[in-house]
XYZ file of C-alpha atoms in Angstrom:
320
model
C -7.471 -36.575 6.176
C -9.187 -39.695 4.759
C -11.243 -39.977 7.961
C -12.720 -36.519 7.741
C -16.198 -36.701 6.041
C -17.310 -34.176 3.416
C -17.797 -30.724 4.948
C -21.347 -30.464 3.520
C -22.383 -33.527 5.615
C -20.629 -32.208 8.698
C -22.311 -28.804 8.490
C -25.729 -30.463 7.958
C -25.192 -32.666 11.024
C -24.056 -29.693 13.211
C -27.041 -27.549 12.358
C -29.532 -30.357 12.773
C -27.975 -31.423 16.115
C -28.118 -27.846 17.282
C -31.725 -27.251 16.340
C -32.880 -30.886 16.814
C -34.702 -30.330 13.526
C -33.898 -31.274 9.919
C -36.331 -28.497 8.757
C -34.707 -25.702 10.819
C -31.267 -26.869 9.766
C -32.335 -26.754 6.084
C -33.582 -23.135 6.575
C -30.289 -22.058 8.175
C -28.120 -23.710 5.453
C -30.303 -22.651 2.485
C -30.974 -26.295 1.691
C -34.061 -28.443 1.393
C -35.086 -30.697 4.253
C -34.532 -33.653 1.991
C -30.988 -32.523 1.248
C -30.152 -32.187 4.885
C -31.562 -35.625 5.609
C -29.554 -37.093 2.662
C -26.221 -35.441 3.912
C -26.735 -36.850 7.409
C -27.483 -40.243 6.029
C -24.179 -40.115 4.111
C -22.382 -39.131 7.306
C -23.926 -42.022 9.240
C -22.941 -44.501 6.529
C -19.468 -43.023 6.570
C -18.813 -43.471 10.228
C -20.884 -46.630 10.531
C -23.393 -45.647 13.216
C -26.662 -43.686 13.428
C -26.521 -40.187 14.852
C -30.217 -39.425 15.032
C -33.335 -41.348 16.146
C -35.978 -40.388 13.611
C -39.426 -40.131 15.155
C -42.714 -39.151 13.398
C -42.591 -35.487 14.450
C -39.087 -34.984 15.762
C -35.539 -36.178 15.795
C -33.310 -36.985 18.732
C -29.590 -37.528 18.979
C -28.302 -41.035 19.657
C -25.494 -41.537 22.219
C -23.001 -41.314 19.424
C -24.696 -38.090 18.140
C -24.571 -36.482 21.662
C -20.877 -37.339 21.906
C -20.090 -35.974 18.438
C -22.280 -32.782 18.293
C -20.399 -30.495 20.742
C -17.042 -31.339 19.260
C -18.270 -30.670 15.718
C -19.735 -27.334 16.828
C -16.435 -26.373 18.511
C -14.432 -27.421 15.445
C -16.648 -25.422 13.078
C -16.454 -22.413 15.412
C -12.699 -22.689 15.360
C -12.631 -22.864 11.522
C -14.832 -19.793 11.317
C -12.718 -17.810 13.714
C -9.560 -18.697 11.747
C -11.052 -17.642 8.455
C -12.582 -14.562 9.995
C -9.243 -13.462 11.416
C -7.555 -13.777 8.060
C -10.483 -12.029 6.311
C -10.384 -9.123 8.825
C -6.669 -8.647 8.314
C -7.087 -8.717 4.503
C -10.083 -6.426 4.607
C -8.134 -3.706 6.477
C -5.002 -3.678 4.349
C -4.922 -2.235 0.831
C -1.954 -2.802 -1.512
C -1.837 -0.617 -4.595
C 0.662 -0.859 -7.530
C 0.864 2.611 -9.153
C 3.069 4.174 -11.802
C 5.626 6.515 -10.154
C 4.358 9.643 -11.917
C 0.774 8.991 -10.941
C 1.825 8.836 -7.260
C 4.066 11.804 -7.311
C 1.958 14.086 -9.429
C -1.635 13.124 -8.611
C -2.484 10.274 -6.246
C -0.035 10.988 -3.409
C -1.553 14.256 -2.279
C -5.088 12.746 -2.360
C -4.591 9.587 -0.407
C -4.905 11.347 2.987
C -8.578 12.157 2.201
C -9.288 8.446 1.639
C -7.632 7.499 4.939
C -9.685 10.159 6.714
C -12.858 8.712 5.351
C -11.676 5.064 6.013
C -9.381 5.174 9.010
C -9.645 1.396 9.443
C -7.941 0.696 6.126
C -4.151 0.943 5.925
C -2.602 1.557 2.540
C 0.653 0.441 1.101
C 1.646 1.964 -2.212
C 4.055 0.090 -4.463
C 5.585 2.303 -7.186
C 6.198 0.214 -10.285
C 5.952 0.103 -14.047
C 6.026 -3.695 -14.164
C 3.065 -5.869 -15.191
C 0.989 -7.060 -12.222
C -0.005 -10.672 -11.854
C -2.899 -10.473 -9.308
C -2.818 -14.242 -8.815
C 0.895 -14.163 -7.866
C 1.406 -10.716 -6.381
C -0.160 -9.446 -3.099
C -1.712 -6.519 -4.940
C -5.383 -5.343 -4.712
C -5.300 -2.555 -7.316
C -3.084 -1.377 -10.106
C -3.032 1.948 -11.897
C -1.549 1.585 -15.414
C -1.658 3.377 -18.725
C -2.756 1.850 -21.984
C -5.826 0.888 -23.961
C -7.637 -0.764 -21.019
C -7.524 -4.280 -22.484
C -6.877 -6.488 -19.478
C -9.269 -9.532 -19.665
C -10.428 -11.063 -16.441
C -10.224 -7.767 -14.550
C -12.496 -4.841 -13.766
C -11.114 -1.802 -15.528
C -12.118 1.861 -14.995
C -10.647 4.878 -16.920
C -9.335 7.562 -14.643
C -8.071 10.281 -16.992
C -6.823 10.572 -20.553
C -3.193 10.253 -21.553
C -3.130 13.698 -23.280
C 0.130 15.631 -23.269
C 1.312 19.199 -23.877
C 4.509 21.255 -23.708
C 4.946 23.543 -20.717
C 7.586 25.986 -19.436
C 7.959 28.827 -17.012
C 6.853 32.395 -17.952
C 10.455 33.576 -17.553
C 11.732 30.837 -19.870
C 9.099 31.758 -22.444
C 10.168 35.398 -22.341
C 13.876 34.711 -22.366
C 13.780 32.351 -25.305
C 10.925 33.991 -27.280
C 9.058 30.791 -28.032
C 6.605 32.139 -30.697
C 6.310 29.239 -33.086
C 6.244 25.465 -32.511
C 9.563 25.143 -34.343
C 11.200 27.261 -31.705
C 11.273 24.223 -29.326
C 14.063 22.855 -31.563
C 16.530 25.441 -30.204
C 15.943 24.896 -26.536
C 16.527 21.949 -24.150
C 13.501 19.634 -24.050
C 12.549 17.233 -21.316
C 10.141 14.280 -21.534
C 9.212 11.316 -23.624
C 10.951 11.505 -27.019
C 8.067 9.815 -28.867
C 5.663 12.369 -27.340
C 7.810 15.269 -28.622
C 8.029 13.702 -32.059
C 4.252 13.321 -32.294
C 3.578 16.810 -31.039
C 6.026 18.222 -33.603
C 4.486 16.265 -36.482
C 0.960 17.378 -35.427
C 2.111 20.991 -35.368
C 3.838 20.950 -38.671
C 7.440 20.790 -37.350
C 9.998 18.414 -38.845
C 11.335 16.299 -35.950
C 15.173 16.260 -35.831
C 16.930 12.984 -36.634
C 18.929 13.259 -33.422
C 18.806 15.952 -30.839
C 21.408 16.634 -28.226
C 19.168 19.065 -26.378
C 16.829 16.259 -25.138
C 17.171 15.184 -21.503
C 15.034 12.204 -20.519
C 14.307 11.162 -16.886
C 11.545 8.510 -17.592
C 9.642 10.095 -14.704
C 7.364 12.980 -15.539
C 7.717 14.619 -12.154
C 11.480 15.014 -12.691
C 10.807 16.549 -16.111
C 8.432 19.045 -14.525
C 10.787 19.781 -11.599
C 13.706 20.504 -13.974
C 11.374 22.747 -16.041
C 10.356 24.623 -12.959
C 14.056 25.345 -12.414
C 14.044 27.208 -15.788
C 16.337 24.711 -17.472
C 14.074 24.008 -20.440
C 10.632 23.014 -21.749
C 8.896 19.743 -20.860
C 6.114 17.693 -22.411
C 3.870 15.947 -19.870
C 0.349 14.635 -19.284
C -2.075 17.504 -18.777
C -3.631 16.041 -15.641
C -0.231 15.953 -13.898
C 0.322 19.675 -14.557
C -2.753 21.106 -12.981
C -1.289 22.448 -9.802
C 1.636 24.140 -11.632
C -0.684 25.494 -14.307
C -3.216 26.779 -11.791
C -0.564 28.576 -9.792
C 0.985 30.056 -12.954
C 4.374 28.566 -12.266
C 4.101 26.841 -15.634
C 2.281 27.954 -18.748
C 1.485 26.542 -22.156
C 3.487 28.409 -24.818
C 1.500 26.692 -27.570
C -2.098 25.666 -27.934
C -1.902 22.182 -29.365
C -2.545 19.230 -27.085
C -1.856 15.672 -28.283
C -4.894 13.458 -27.828
C -3.140 10.190 -27.364
C -6.275 7.966 -27.387
C -5.021 5.951 -24.448
C -5.674 6.576 -20.691
C -4.737 5.790 -17.169
C -6.786 2.971 -15.733
C -7.742 1.505 -12.391
C -7.436 -2.270 -12.618
C -8.335 -5.076 -10.179
C -9.394 -8.783 -10.374
C -13.111 -9.403 -10.997
C -12.983 -12.018 -8.220
C -12.423 -9.300 -5.585
C -15.121 -6.820 -6.682
C -17.458 -7.658 -3.807
C -14.856 -6.893 -1.080
C -15.796 -3.774 0.928
C -12.336 -2.302 0.807
C -12.269 -2.758 -3.013
C -15.620 -1.073 -3.405
C -14.576 1.782 -1.090
C -11.273 2.564 -2.870
C -12.724 2.107 -6.315
C -15.605 4.614 -5.665
C -13.257 7.039 -4.014
C -10.535 7.128 -6.726
C -13.108 7.273 -9.551
C -14.744 10.281 -7.888
C -11.337 11.958 -7.530
C -10.532 11.391 -11.160
C -13.914 12.748 -12.251
C -13.277 15.911 -10.288
C -9.811 16.306 -11.878
C -11.284 15.778 -15.292
C -13.918 18.397 -14.645
C -11.269 20.916 -13.504
C -8.772 20.202 -16.256
C -10.575 22.079 -19.074
C -10.747 25.297 -17.047
C -7.175 25.017 -15.986
C -5.993 24.444 -19.561
C -7.917 27.478 -20.778
C -6.530 29.708 -18.066
C -2.969 28.525 -18.681
C -3.307 29.293 -22.342
C -4.620 32.781 -21.527
C -1.571 33.453 -19.332
C 0.656 32.898 -22.380
C -1.502 34.616 -24.976
C 1.409 36.720 -26.093
C 2.907 33.660 -27.737
C 2.434 33.523 -31.450
C 0.658 30.403 -32.688
C 1.327 28.764 -36.041
C -1.303 29.228 -38.793
C -1.832 25.541 -39.452
C -5.379 24.268 -38.890
C -3.826 21.875 -36.372
C -2.938 24.917 -34.287
C -6.415 26.258 -33.840
C -7.911 26.277 -30.305
C -9.310 22.838 -29.472
């Protein structure tokens, strides 16, 4: 390796030898003519022999230059092909780390439209809740929930982390859920801290311990069990849209917890210029915008479907 000259000098020589012109080499490389001349002089000093004969209006290759030029061109072409091959493979493979619920309840059914629009890009989805180290892990994107504070990365909000209780119409009728405190006497699914906050905001005293809770740690499982009429679940509004639109689930109570956090698309700033990054970023943000636009209508309709439920008189229970 100690015999290999600096790459800047090698590139300057190759371009000048190909054009037989320091000026045209400079134009190709985005350098000044003086800089090209300087790099070639360094190369000549390094190998101990002149490579060009410098004439008043032209340059010519010496015997050593003629011997070296085709080999250098071939070497640079091989290097370019090697890097291009790797770049092409990277450009056509997309690795995404996504929270399991985001995949099962939102992203999974949408990915086919991205592949239809970009058939040359293959996608591998890694379902995980772990932190992602973009420098260590072979991951292009991550979708995570939180405050969006991930320095050194480009971060885009997808949808809010707002949550609400839901159940089937038959479960509502059977258990007569008329007041927020009625949730204390039925089986509840979902994040315990979410239930606690929802209760506090609706004026209900949370129980110290509650044997009716059943926690799966995956919202899709909470929703699936609720659809089977086994209880009432609390889940992120965005992930409930299909069930609410179809009427399979309804909102027995008006109040929605505005968590203040969100689900975010995250990727390294260093990769923002890659075409596959730009394509997926633009696509998923557009999909999230469409979901957010639809959510308000779906939430209103789902509330209307359960209008027979009696809502508490607290100001916190007024329609938002």
